[in-house]
Amino acid sequence: MSNEEGYVTADGRKIGGTLMEMKNITLRFGGVKAITDISFDIKEGEIRAIIGPNGAGKSSMLNVISGFYVPQEGEVWFKGAKRPPMKPYQVAQQGIARTFQNIALFEGMSVLDNVMTGRLNHMNAGMFQQAIWKGKAEREEVENREVVEKVIDFLEIQSIRKTPVARLPYGLKKRVELARALAAEPMLLLLDEPMAGMNVEEKEDMSRFILDVNDEFGTTIALIEHDMGVVMDLSDRVVVMDYGKKIGDGTPDEVRNNQDVIDAYLGVAHD
Amino acid sequence: MFYREAGDFKTSYVDDNQTFPIKFDRYRYYFVLFFAFLIVPVVINDYWVNAVFMPFLIYSIAAIGLNILVGYCGQVSLGTGGFMAVGAYACYKLMTSFPEVSIFFHVLLAGGVTALVGVAFGLPSLRIKGFYLAVATLAAQFFLVWLFNKVPWFYNHSASGQISAPERTVFGIAVTGPHTSAWATYLFCLVFVTICALLARNLTRGMQGRKWMAIRDMDIAAEIIGVDPLKSKLSAFAVSSFFIGVSGALFFSVYLGAVEVGEAFGINKSFLILFMVIIGGLGSIFGSFAGAAFLVLLPVLLKNVLVGMLGWPTDLAAHLEFMIVGAMIIIFLIAEPHGLAQLWRVAKEKLRLWPFPH
């Protein structure tokens, strides 16, 4: 499946060429190897899942992609160019947005302000212009508000627009966090357990949003998720990790029938 | 009844982004401006200016400055007194070196100089947070006061070690020095307060304010969506110090006229401004005004009530004043830890619905 060119998914969507490629990534914390020699790619327009048992290194992998961790070995290629070691905010400027396993919203701000923050890479009025307000700052503020309102519409959170985030229930917070990431209009969207702690209905909503985002905006999505049903339904290709190593890679069906993966999840008899 | 949002529809994002989106608020704001600029100067006298208005206005600027740093960006600072001293001494040096330039620009430039100093002392904030940062900024407080005492160049080698403001005029009217009139100094400060409050409001409602608040609320998430922590923390220090420098310059040149650095800009001042910000409400421009008003007006009010109306001896009243102010601070913080601004917000929310409960 990992041919350089794109492919066509089972449901008939065209997937483009490679957007991001991880080449032989190794990440160590002191003596502990979190990730060992992992390579995989993410193609334009696909939904790519990373799964694995607890402690497999999935979140570490996401943190490598978003620039929190710099791997000791290996290369990260983005849009056909090798990416030098970067700070997280520089990665964001390149067009990669993410959500967190534990919600990382700005609790003291309203929903609108939270989502507007996602637009910051699209606004470049200087501090003096903002202090004067009239002119460029106000114009940018309005233009970007329009984009943000589209995202708010899309995720159906109009009614809580002006509510302080701290007052929202968990499920809505997750949605606002997705809205903030989407507002950045990223090329690559990283979702760290978007359904964690949700009930079936909320999971269905979130799945629908993820599929819609991919479908309407053509956003490439990489997600970590523990709910196998969701993963198998949503994703085009799956990477399976265990103890920091890659043990499987392919379509959901291929992965499901992979003996290593079955062993990792169900355990294997030692005799 | 009076305070209604109903019928006040916004049809554009520009309308929705206004400083005062509710009509009543807007009219109240225009009324306050009108009152402050046109009515007060006519009826004001020396006592009111020196005891009430001037300290209130000048501390308001400092409180706005500190609020940007502590309330909006979440970086605790105890160096306010030191930064006010920088503003005062910068203003003094500018006034004596360039007497032909208007004092208006001296005050602004003094703010600029303070901004640079603030950025320098803000550098540790990139590595340390919370109480530890407070201790680091405490170093700025002590170092700056020591510096202005130690180096005679700063006070132009005057024998007393004090700096005193020469007479300067704006449009031919004296605003500093011994021959000032109450209304002129009041208006001069009021102009700066208005400008500073407007600038601060614009900065905090736009993207810069969001960046600061993002850093305050969760710095990791802020970085992941593209906030450069170095730039936004240092810009908070710069803007905050600019306002504090302006207030220090006004405090020295217009209000006191002559200062001795340890006395006027000691650690007490840092705490006073910090209390104003906390009592007024972190992360609110209105709160800065409310806090400054609370800590400036309450002692004056108590003194007038105790000495003027009840006829108690002044020394007894002075001691009681401390106790009452202290007790009220505690009561207020227990009743509303988010400050006077939050009380105000709650009151407004209630008023919007009144007389209906929901």
mmCIF file of C-alpha atoms in Angstrom, chain A residues 36-269:
data_model
loop_
_atom_site.group_PDB
_atom_site.id
_atom_site.type_symbol
_atom_site.label_atom_id
_atom_site.label_comp_id
_atom_site.label_asym_id
_atom_site.label_seq_id
_atom_site.Cartn_x
_atom_site.Cartn_y
_atom_site.Cartn_z
ATOM 1 C CA THR A 36 12.438 2.503 18.076
ATOM 2 C CA ASP A 37 13.217 2.898 14.407
ATOM 3 C CA ILE A 38 9.733 3.633 13.130
ATOM 4 C CA SER A 39 8.958 4.664 9.574
ATOM 5 C CA PHE A 40 5.607 5.433 8.059
ATOM 6 C CA ASP A 41 4.034 7.985 5.806
ATOM 7 C CA ILE A 42 0.873 10.049 5.748
ATOM 8 C CA LYS A 43 -0.639 10.762 2.371
ATOM 9 C CA GLU A 44 -2.541 13.823 1.332
ATOM 10 C CA GLY A 45 -6.231 13.587 2.100
ATOM 11 C CA GLU A 46 -6.246 10.345 4.032
ATOM 12 C CA ILE A 47 -7.300 9.527 7.545
ATOM 13 C CA ARG A 48 -4.394 7.763 9.152
ATOM 14 C CA ALA A 49 -4.781 6.085 12.520
ATOM 15 C CA ILE A 50 -2.055 5.217 14.979
ATOM 16 C CA ILE A 51 -3.102 2.517 17.385
ATOM 17 C CA GLY A 52 -1.468 0.350 19.968
ATOM 18 C CA PRO A 53 -1.756 -0.741 23.595
ATOM 19 C CA ASN A 54 -1.037 1.726 26.415
ATOM 20 C CA GLY A 55 2.535 2.885 26.528
ATOM 21 C CA ALA A 56 3.206 1.889 22.950
ATOM 22 C CA GLY A 57 4.582 5.336 22.107
ATOM 23 C CA LYS A 58 1.654 6.697 20.116
ATOM 24 C CA SER A 59 1.468 10.022 21.896
ATOM 25 C CA SER A 60 5.227 10.345 21.742
ATOM 26 C CA MET A 61 4.959 9.852 18.003
ATOM 27 C CA LEU A 62 2.415 12.648 17.763
ATOM 28 C CA ASN A 63 4.644 14.834 19.883
ATOM 29 C CA VAL A 64 7.500 14.202 17.486
ATOM 30 C CA ILE A 65 5.310 15.267 14.581
ATOM 31 C CA SER A 66 4.160 18.423 16.352
ATOM 32 C CA GLY A 67 7.648 19.364 17.437
ATOM 33 C CA PHE A 68 7.476 18.803 21.191
ATOM 34 C CA TYR A 69 10.108 16.098 21.060
ATOM 35 C CA VAL A 70 13.118 16.052 18.827
ATOM 36 C CA PRO A 71 13.972 12.452 17.952
ATOM 37 C CA GLN A 72 17.572 11.333 18.503
ATOM 38 C CA GLU A 73 17.613 9.513 15.201
ATOM 39 C CA GLY A 74 15.601 9.659 12.051
ATOM 40 C CA GLU A 75 14.142 12.300 9.820
ATOM 41 C CA VAL A 76 10.795 13.981 9.506
ATOM 42 C CA TRP A 77 9.834 14.914 5.966
ATOM 43 C CA PHE A 78 6.996 17.298 5.368
ATOM 44 C CA LYS A 79 5.738 18.335 1.933
ATOM 45 C CA GLY A 80 8.715 16.719 0.259
ATOM 46 C CA ALA A 81 11.372 18.498 2.291
ATOM 47 C CA LYS A 82 13.346 17.350 5.291
ATOM 48 C CA ARG A 83 12.228 19.278 8.338
ATOM 49 C CA PRO A 84 14.979 20.726 10.507
ATOM 50 C CA PRO A 85 14.479 20.542 14.291
ATOM 51 C CA MET A 86 11.703 23.027 15.055
ATOM 52 C CA LYS A 87 9.876 24.604 17.931
ATOM 53 C CA PRO A 88 6.189 23.646 18.214
ATOM 54 C CA TYR A 89 5.016 27.100 17.165
ATOM 55 C CA GLN A 90 7.084 26.886 13.981
ATOM 56 C CA VAL A 91 5.496 23.531 13.216
ATOM 57 C CA ALA A 92 2.106 25.201 13.657
ATOM 58 C CA GLN A 93 3.124 27.863 11.165
ATOM 59 C CA GLN A 94 3.844 25.128 8.648
ATOM 60 C CA GLY A 95 0.208 24.082 8.752
ATOM 61 C CA ILE A 96 0.015 21.337 11.344
ATOM 62 C CA ALA A 97 -2.626 21.648 14.062
ATOM 63 C CA ARG A 98 -3.526 19.253 16.831
ATOM 64 C CA THR A 99 -5.797 18.502 19.733
ATOM 65 C CA PHE A 100 -4.784 16.968 23.026
ATOM 66 C CA GLN A 101 -5.672 13.826 24.901
ATOM 67 C CA ASN A 102 -6.493 15.922 27.956
ATOM 68 C CA ILE A 103 -8.312 18.989 26.764
ATOM 69 C CA ALA A 104 -5.952 21.913 26.433
ATOM 70 C CA LEU A 105 -8.281 24.850 25.987
ATOM 71 C CA PHE A 106 -7.768 28.321 27.350
ATOM 72 C CA GLU A 107 -10.171 28.173 30.265
ATOM 73 C CA GLY A 108 -10.275 31.878 30.957
ATOM 74 C CA MET A 109 -11.412 32.832 27.459
ATOM 75 C CA SER A 110 -14.724 32.547 25.659
ATOM 76 C CA VAL A 111 -15.339 29.878 23.038
ATOM 77 C CA LEU A 112 -15.089 32.508 20.334
ATOM 78 C CA ASP A 113 -11.737 33.782 21.585
ATOM 79 C CA ASN A 114 -10.457 30.229 21.852
ATOM 80 C CA VAL A 115 -11.354 29.484 18.267
ATOM 81 C CA MET A 116 -10.066 32.886 17.119
ATOM 82 C CA THR A 117 -6.711 32.008 18.659
ATOM 83 C CA GLY A 118 -6.514 29.260 16.083
ATOM 84 C CA ARG A 119 -6.339 31.967 13.416
ATOM 85 C CA LEU A 120 -3.206 33.579 14.737
ATOM 86 C CA ASN A 121 -1.010 32.338 11.946
ATOM 87 C CA HIS A 122 -3.340 34.040 9.483
ATOM 88 C CA MET A 123 -3.163 37.450 11.144
ATOM 89 C CA ASN A 124 -0.124 39.643 10.946
ATOM 90 C CA ALA A 125 -1.072 43.123 12.128
ATOM 91 C CA GLY A 126 1.766 44.368 14.320
ATOM 92 C CA MET A 127 1.380 45.365 17.910
ATOM 93 C CA PHE A 128 1.163 49.079 17.117
ATOM 94 C CA GLN A 129 -1.499 48.485 14.501
ATOM 95 C CA GLN A 130 -3.470 46.466 17.018
ATOM 96 C CA ALA A 131 -3.097 49.153 19.661
ATOM 97 C CA ILE A 132 -4.552 51.715 17.234
ATOM 98 C CA TRP A 133 -7.163 49.124 16.190
ATOM 99 C CA LYS A 134 -8.712 51.110 13.328
ATOM 100 C CA GLY A 135 -7.385 49.981 9.966
ATOM 101 C CA LYS A 136 -5.534 46.758 9.428
ATOM 102 C CA ALA A 137 -6.124 45.218 12.852
ATOM 103 C CA GLU A 138 -9.888 45.695 12.697
ATOM 104 C CA ARG A 139 -10.064 44.485 9.105
ATOM 105 C CA GLU A 140 -8.139 41.318 9.931
ATOM 106 C CA GLU A 141 -10.244 40.780 12.991
ATOM 107 C CA VAL A 142 -13.423 40.843 10.894
ATOM 108 C CA GLU A 143 -12.057 38.739 8.030
ATOM 109 C CA ASN A 144 -10.863 36.049 10.368
ATOM 110 C CA ARG A 145 -14.035 36.198 12.382
ATOM 111 C CA GLU A 146 -15.866 35.166 9.220
ATOM 112 C CA VAL A 147 -13.681 32.088 8.840
ATOM 113 C CA VAL A 148 -14.131 31.268 12.504
ATOM 114 C CA GLU A 149 -17.893 31.600 12.243
ATOM 115 C CA LYS A 150 -17.849 29.063 9.426
ATOM 116 C CA VAL A 151 -16.014 26.612 11.652
ATOM 117 C CA ILE A 152 -18.426 27.343 14.497
ATOM 118 C CA ASP A 153 -21.345 26.678 12.161
ATOM 119 C CA PHE A 154 -19.737 23.523 10.910
ATOM 120 C CA LEU A 155 -19.256 22.085 14.386
ATOM 121 C CA GLU A 156 -22.661 23.300 15.549
ATOM 122 C CA ILE A 157 -21.471 25.304 18.536
ATOM 123 C CA GLN A 158 -23.153 28.620 17.655
ATOM 124 C CA SER A 159 -25.141 28.778 20.855
ATOM 125 C CA ILE A 160 -22.093 28.667 23.118
ATOM 126 C CA ARG A 161 -20.067 31.191 21.134
ATOM 127 C CA LYS A 162 -19.723 33.707 23.950
ATOM 128 C CA THR A 163 -19.657 31.252 26.847
ATOM 129 C CA PRO A 164 -16.470 31.004 28.887
ATOM 130 C CA VAL A 165 -14.897 27.637 28.150
ATOM 131 C CA ALA A 166 -14.616 26.772 31.829
ATOM 132 C CA ARG A 167 -18.415 26.484 32.024
ATOM 133 C CA LEU A 168 -18.745 23.902 29.228
ATOM 134 C CA PRO A 169 -19.261 20.157 29.690
ATOM 135 C CA TYR A 170 -16.563 17.745 28.610
ATOM 136 C CA GLY A 171 -18.003 16.708 25.261
ATOM 137 C CA LEU A 172 -18.423 20.297 24.112
ATOM 138 C CA LYS A 173 -14.927 21.193 25.235
ATOM 139 C CA LYS A 174 -13.598 18.451 22.984
ATOM 140 C CA ARG A 175 -15.578 19.952 20.136
ATOM 141 C CA VAL A 176 -14.305 23.458 20.833
ATOM 142 C CA GLU A 177 -10.787 22.133 20.822
ATOM 143 C CA LEU A 178 -11.410 20.602 17.418
ATOM 144 C CA ALA A 179 -12.837 23.935 16.303
ATOM 145 C CA ARG A 180 -9.702 25.750 17.415
ATOM 146 C CA ALA A 181 -7.519 23.324 15.489
ATOM 147 C CA LEU A 182 -9.749 23.584 12.408
ATOM 148 C CA ALA A 183 -9.772 27.369 12.507
ATOM 149 C CA ALA A 184 -6.087 27.238 11.663
ATOM 150 C CA GLU A 185 -7.060 25.628 8.339
ATOM 151 C CA PRO A 186 -4.294 23.069 8.752
ATOM 152 C CA MET A 187 -2.970 20.817 6.064
ATOM 153 C CA LEU A 188 -2.417 18.101 8.614
ATOM 154 C CA LEU A 189 -4.648 17.695 11.642
ATOM 155 C CA LEU A 190 -3.427 15.577 14.540
ATOM 156 C CA LEU A 191 -6.055 14.244 16.918
ATOM 157 C CA ASP A 192 -4.884 12.659 20.151
ATOM 158 C CA GLU A 193 -7.724 10.416 21.330
ATOM 159 C CA PRO A 194 -10.585 12.603 20.120
ATOM 160 C CA MET A 195 -13.199 10.232 21.584
ATOM 161 C CA ALA A 196 -11.626 9.562 24.964
ATOM 162 C CA GLY A 197 -14.216 9.647 27.716
ATOM 163 C CA MET A 198 -17.186 10.113 25.411
ATOM 164 C CA ASN A 199 -20.430 8.200 25.329
ATOM 165 C CA VAL A 200 -21.678 6.437 22.216
ATOM 166 C CA GLU A 201 -23.682 9.387 20.979
ATOM 167 C CA GLU A 202 -20.834 11.847 21.408
ATOM 168 C CA LYS A 203 -18.537 9.398 19.684
ATOM 169 C CA GLU A 204 -20.900 9.229 16.742
ATOM 170 C CA ASP A 205 -21.005 13.024 16.544
ATOM 171 C CA MET A 206 -17.250 13.282 16.706
ATOM 172 C CA SER A 207 -16.788 10.579 14.051
ATOM 173 C CA ARG A 208 -19.157 12.421 11.783
ATOM 174 C CA PHE A 209 -17.239 15.653 12.289
ATOM 175 C CA ILE A 210 -13.935 13.968 11.543
ATOM 176 C CA LEU A 211 -15.260 12.448 8.338
ATOM 177 C CA ASP A 212 -16.857 15.759 7.336
ATOM 178 C CA VAL A 213 -13.670 17.699 7.971
ATOM 179 C CA ASN A 214 -11.773 15.286 5.783
ATOM 180 C CA ASP A 215 -14.442 15.337 3.139
ATOM 181 C CA GLU A 216 -15.276 19.061 2.975
ATOM 182 C CA PHE A 217 -11.923 20.689 3.638
ATOM 183 C CA GLY A 218 -9.764 17.862 2.317
ATOM 184 C CA THR A 219 -7.761 17.983 5.526
ATOM 185 C CA THR A 220 -5.330 15.165 6.100
ATOM 186 C CA ILE A 221 -5.947 13.654 9.507
ATOM 187 C CA ALA A 222 -3.745 11.543 11.738
ATOM 188 C CA LEU A 223 -5.451 10.257 14.853
ATOM 189 C CA ILE A 224 -4.759 8.158 17.881
ATOM 190 C CA GLU A 225 -7.714 6.246 19.210
ATOM 191 C CA HIS A 226 -8.388 3.321 21.495
ATOM 192 C CA ASP A 227 -11.891 2.539 20.310
ATOM 193 C CA MET A 228 -11.185 -0.116 17.683
ATOM 194 C CA GLY A 229 -14.647 0.109 16.161
ATOM 195 C CA VAL A 230 -14.154 3.794 15.485
ATOM 196 C CA VAL A 231 -10.643 3.345 14.166
ATOM 197 C CA MET A 232 -11.564 0.579 11.781
ATOM 198 C CA ASP A 233 -14.554 2.524 10.484
ATOM 199 C CA LEU A 234 -12.907 5.889 10.083
ATOM 200 C CA SER A 235 -9.404 5.344 8.930
ATOM 201 C CA ASP A 236 -8.003 4.578 5.535
ATOM 202 C CA ARG A 237 -4.742 3.171 6.816
ATOM 203 C CA VAL A 238 -3.577 2.166 10.263
ATOM 204 C CA VAL A 239 -0.160 2.070 11.919
ATOM 205 C CA VAL A 240 0.059 -0.316 14.856
ATOM 206 C CA MET A 241 2.678 0.262 17.517
ATOM 207 C CA ASP A 242 3.707 -1.855 20.473
ATOM 208 C CA TYR A 243 6.533 -1.152 22.896
ATOM 209 C CA GLY A 244 7.802 1.619 20.670
ATOM 210 C CA LYS A 245 8.042 -0.579 17.595
ATOM 211 C CA LYS A 246 5.900 -0.704 14.525
ATOM 212 C CA ILE A 247 4.212 -4.069 14.281
ATOM 213 C CA GLY A 248 1.718 -3.424 11.546
ATOM 214 C CA ASP A 249 0.802 -0.974 8.800
ATOM 215 C CA GLY A 250 -1.954 -1.112 6.246
ATOM 216 C CA THR A 251 -5.675 -0.920 5.661
ATOM 217 C CA PRO A 252 -7.953 -1.765 8.584
ATOM 218 C CA ASP A 253 -8.609 -5.202 7.109
ATOM 219 C CA GLU A 254 -4.935 -5.998 6.681
ATOM 220 C CA VAL A 255 -4.200 -4.862 10.196
ATOM 221 C CA ARG A 256 -7.078 -6.810 11.661
ATOM 222 C CA ASN A 257 -5.718 -10.030 10.208
ATOM 223 C CA ASN A 258 -2.085 -9.344 11.100
ATOM 224 C CA GLN A 259 -0.883 -12.007 13.535
ATOM 225 C CA ASP A 260 1.545 -9.649 15.349
ATOM 226 C CA VAL A 261 -1.262 -7.185 15.968
ATOM 227 C CA ILE A 262 -3.567 -9.865 17.298
ATOM 228 C CA ASP A 263 -0.801 -11.060 19.590
ATOM 229 C CA ALA A 264 -0.115 -7.552 20.870
ATOM 230 C CA TYR A 265 -3.730 -6.924 21.691
ATOM 231 C CA LEU A 266 -4.786 -10.330 22.953
ATOM 232 C CA GLY A 267 -1.491 -11.463 24.343
ATOM 233 C CA VAL A 268 0.344 -14.564 23.217
ATOM 234 C CA ALA A 269 0.860 -17.845 25.023
#
